[in-house]
Amino acid sequence: MMNEIQLIDQSELPQRLDKYIYHPLYTTCILINKGTIVVNCNGNPIQLEAGNIFFISYNKYYSFLDTGANSEFKILNYDRNFSSRIRLSISKYDAYRLINANSSVPFSPKPTDFETVWTLLSTLHQNRKKAHDLQRDFLQKANINIFMAIIYLLAAAIYDAGEGHEKIRNKRKEEITVQFLQLVADHYKQHRDLAFYAELINISIKYLSISVREITKDPPSEILSNWLLSEARAQLIVSNKTINQISQEFHFSDQYAFSKFFKKHVGVTPSIFREQQAATVTN
């Protein structure tokens, strides 16, 4: 299980940060203990300050624009499906939101909560650098429990901030929503038809829409579009692929159909969007 978790700090990053753009296969969580850093996430510069926690989902690209001379931060990467294999005493949807966070806004827990998480994270970081006996892997078990404690504390901090104080949700609709979100993560490039997802979950399109809307407050079609647009923006920013190649990768009938879809949601064509971003991110 611990192979699904990666943890580094600012000292382990390349010296020329501006040359590296990351497209995580894992969900990324950046915790800032000292100083200020600026992260470019899918073309949006975001300033992070001491006490901030920033989640970056695996479908996004990010780079460091500025890390500051005295900044201290850690980067935690974990398997995007980790939430389905751990037991949290919170709702499945809240667990999914926590592990697979897709927000572009830094989270700021209470200073005491941040300090506790940072201390545990530092202990986990130190432990992972130690050699351990595979035959008697006590350290491995300790690390798993430390990570679990970090997740629980993050969940508690989010609840205390008010994000978890919602009305009790229908468990069946919650399960459907989590299934849908996980399926979208795997198939959004190839399938934009809700019938595909409803069939895999073995429910009607209408009940899928009702369930997802009730739990997330967003229609499933919008969630699908947002996943696709997030990846499309990233591809236009960091790759040298032509717009036609991107449209084929996302299974549009042609480049015109993709450009029409993109402009409808973003307000400009893919080519104009790429030109606008060229000044801030170099391919």
XYZ file of C-alpha atoms in Angstrom:
283
model
C 0.000 0.000 0.000
C 2.792 2.461 0.814
C 4.090 2.118 -2.750
C 1.007 4.126 -3.716
C 2.274 7.071 -1.654
C 5.151 9.388 -2.598
C 6.500 12.161 -0.399
C 9.218 14.754 -1.078
C 10.118 18.241 0.146
C 11.535 21.360 -1.517
C 15.136 20.113 -1.198
C 14.380 17.097 -3.404
C 13.011 19.084 -6.344
C 15.114 19.937 -9.446
C 17.008 23.220 -9.197
C 15.533 24.590 -12.435
C 11.877 24.319 -11.475
C 10.785 26.444 -14.418
C 11.881 23.643 -16.758
C 9.587 21.037 -15.228
C 5.855 20.643 -15.731
C 4.231 17.833 -13.771
C 1.273 15.732 -14.869
C 0.710 13.551 -11.803
C -0.485 9.986 -12.105
C -1.430 10.418 -8.476
C -3.422 13.042 -6.631
C -1.012 15.671 -5.314
C -1.244 17.534 -2.023
C 1.147 20.440 -1.345
C 1.526 21.653 2.244
C 3.284 24.973 2.902
C 4.946 25.305 6.311
C 7.037 28.445 5.747
C 7.272 31.197 3.164
C 5.315 31.640 -0.046
C 5.300 29.721 -3.319
C 3.473 30.195 -6.625
C 2.114 27.179 -8.498
C 0.865 27.283 -12.083
C -2.042 24.823 -12.240
C -3.472 24.309 -15.736
C -2.484 27.831 -16.686
C -3.707 29.520 -13.496
C -1.020 30.988 -11.197
C -1.971 30.278 -7.577
C -0.114 31.748 -4.600
C 0.290 29.461 -1.612
C 1.280 30.756 1.814
C 2.344 29.220 5.106
C -0.498 27.149 6.536
C -2.047 26.433 3.132
C -2.860 22.975 1.796
C -3.413 22.686 -1.951
C -4.867 19.606 -3.673
C -4.136 18.907 -7.348
C -6.031 16.071 -9.007
C -4.289 13.712 -11.404
C -5.973 15.182 -14.489
C -4.178 18.511 -14.064
C -0.739 19.803 -15.014
C 1.241 21.998 -12.668
C 4.597 23.697 -12.353
C 6.365 25.888 -9.801
C 6.684 29.519 -10.843
C 8.345 30.645 -7.607
C 9.319 28.780 -4.459
C 10.955 31.543 -2.435
C 14.408 31.322 -0.839
C 13.158 30.395 2.632
C 10.050 28.440 1.749
C 9.437 25.054 3.338
C 6.863 22.699 1.866
C 6.143 19.041 1.234
C 4.532 17.348 -1.747
C 2.425 14.282 -1.009
C 1.297 12.108 -3.931
C -1.160 9.266 -3.452
C -3.057 6.857 -5.690
C -6.285 8.464 -6.918
C -8.171 5.233 -6.083
C -6.734 5.056 -2.569
C -10.052 6.190 -1.108
C -11.741 2.997 -2.260
C -9.280 0.879 -0.271
C -9.235 2.640 3.088
C -11.936 2.710 5.733
C -12.955 6.214 6.703
C -15.717 6.958 9.176
C -17.101 9.650 6.884
C -19.389 9.426 3.884
C -18.093 7.818 0.705
C -18.576 11.014 -1.242
C -16.710 13.130 1.319
C -13.917 10.554 1.288
C -13.808 10.750 -2.487
C -13.720 14.546 -2.408
C -10.889 14.467 0.108
C -8.677 11.957 -1.697
C -9.450 13.089 -5.230
C -9.812 16.796 -4.581
C -10.166 18.861 -7.728
C -10.275 22.350 -6.264
C -8.263 25.305 -7.513
C -8.502 27.067 -4.147
C -5.972 26.503 -1.323
C -7.418 25.088 1.882
C -6.420 26.784 5.148
C -7.088 24.691 8.274
C -6.683 26.024 11.793
C -2.975 26.586 12.648
C -3.067 23.855 15.308
C -4.590 21.388 12.840
C -1.993 22.250 10.206
C 0.835 21.850 12.722
C -0.414 18.385 13.702
C -0.660 17.246 10.078
C 2.775 18.720 9.293
C 4.361 16.908 12.251
C 2.881 13.573 11.166
C 3.901 14.208 7.568
C 7.479 14.961 8.663
C 7.568 11.750 10.685
C 6.278 9.778 7.708
C 8.891 11.422 5.479
C 11.719 10.498 7.860
C 10.456 6.933 8.280
C 10.295 6.347 4.538
C 13.989 7.144 4.251
C 14.913 4.443 6.772
C 15.844 0.909 5.777
C 13.383 -1.696 6.976
C 13.241 -5.462 7.335
C 10.723 -6.882 4.882
C 10.336 -9.960 7.102
C 9.345 -7.861 10.099
C 7.915 -4.797 8.510
C 6.844 -2.919 11.619
C 7.948 0.382 10.098
C 5.794 -0.235 7.035
C 2.745 -0.819 9.225
C 3.560 2.282 11.263
C 3.782 4.353 8.065
C 0.395 3.137 6.877
C -1.160 4.136 10.191
C 0.544 7.543 10.101
C -0.815 8.158 6.619
C -4.274 7.074 7.724
C -4.031 9.519 10.643
C -3.093 12.316 8.222
C -6.147 11.565 6.071
C -8.447 11.481 9.102
C -7.056 14.780 10.368
C -7.476 16.407 6.968
C -11.055 15.155 6.893
C -11.666 16.558 10.375
C -10.141 19.902 9.387
C -12.380 20.136 6.327
C -15.417 19.325 8.461
C -14.439 21.948 11.036
C -14.117 24.496 8.243
C -17.763 23.893 7.451
C -17.464 21.854 4.264
C -18.733 18.698 5.884
C -21.728 20.058 7.761
C -24.332 19.107 5.193
C -27.604 17.290 5.524
C -27.524 13.516 5.667
C -27.339 12.160 2.140
C -28.961 9.145 0.553
C -26.346 6.391 0.735
C -27.424 4.701 -2.482
C -27.259 7.964 -4.417
C -23.901 8.662 -2.821
C -22.553 5.284 -3.955
C -23.857 5.933 -7.479
C -22.176 9.341 -7.514
C -18.822 7.964 -6.416
C -19.074 5.186 -9.018
C -19.889 7.762 -11.679
C -16.982 10.032 -10.704
C -14.536 7.134 -10.734
C -15.805 5.953 -14.120
C -15.565 9.466 -15.533
C -11.935 9.637 -14.405
C -11.197 6.524 -16.461
C -13.369 7.098 -19.538
C -14.018 10.822 -20.003
C -11.850 11.057 -23.132
C -13.691 8.307 -24.962
C -17.245 8.609 -23.645
C -19.341 11.762 -23.156
C -22.682 9.979 -23.399
C -24.426 9.509 -20.036
C -25.951 6.268 -21.348
C -22.492 4.683 -21.239
C -22.078 5.419 -17.518
C -25.656 4.566 -16.608
C -25.285 1.167 -18.271
C -22.058 0.401 -16.388
C -23.712 1.305 -13.080
C -26.856 -0.570 -14.163
C -29.299 2.277 -13.594
C -31.352 4.582 -15.807
C -29.948 7.825 -17.186
C -32.647 9.722 -15.292
C -31.733 8.155 -11.935
C -28.041 8.750 -12.605
C -28.749 12.437 -13.237
C -30.955 12.739 -10.158
C -28.369 11.048 -7.920
C -25.362 13.026 -9.125
C -27.224 16.337 -8.953
C -28.440 15.656 -5.424
C -24.995 14.748 -4.098
C -22.698 17.112 -6.024
C -25.180 19.902 -6.866
C -23.903 19.668 -10.472
C -25.448 17.870 -13.469
C -23.391 14.855 -14.631
C -23.059 16.330 -18.128
C -21.313 19.362 -16.627
C -18.955 17.142 -14.625
C -18.030 15.291 -17.815
C -17.450 18.560 -19.668
C -15.290 19.932 -16.846
C -13.048 16.865 -16.868
C -12.599 17.130 -20.610
C -12.015 20.895 -20.544
C -9.482 20.580 -17.736
C -7.434 18.085 -19.742
C -7.904 20.035 -22.980
C -6.579 23.227 -21.372
C -3.610 21.341 -20.006
C -2.820 19.740 -23.367
C -2.989 23.114 -25.109
C -0.662 24.642 -22.511
C 2.063 22.042 -22.089
C 2.032 19.823 -25.176
C 3.059 20.406 -28.765
C 0.110 18.429 -30.099
C -1.903 20.065 -32.843
C -5.512 20.970 -32.149
C -6.530 18.264 -34.594
C -4.484 15.677 -32.656
C -6.113 16.743 -29.397
C -9.581 16.544 -30.943
C -8.824 13.000 -32.100
C -7.498 12.026 -28.679
C -10.790 13.215 -27.142
C -12.799 11.351 -29.786
C -14.489 14.350 -31.397
C -15.756 13.855 -34.930
C -13.352 16.492 -36.215
C -11.329 19.550 -35.207
C -14.271 21.877 -35.836
C -16.494 19.973 -33.379
C -13.806 20.145 -30.693
C -13.197 23.871 -31.276
C -16.931 24.570 -31.084
C -17.213 22.615 -27.807
C -14.167 24.379 -26.340
C -15.310 27.885 -27.305
C -18.798 27.238 -25.933
C -17.391 26.505 -22.463
C -14.213 28.617 -22.349
C -15.238 31.591 -24.465
C -12.362 31.427 -26.953
C -11.176 28.902 -29.525
C -8.405 26.411 -28.631
C -5.915 28.258 -30.853
C -6.585 31.610 -29.175
C -6.441 29.996 -25.727
C -3.033 28.497 -26.599
C -1.752 31.891 -27.777
C -2.945 33.563 -24.581
C -1.168 30.999 -22.416
C 2.080 31.005 -24.409
C 3.289 34.063 -22.528
C 3.113 32.331 -19.139
C 4.035 28.711 -19.927
C 6.703 27.610 -22.381
C 6.143 24.241 -24.100
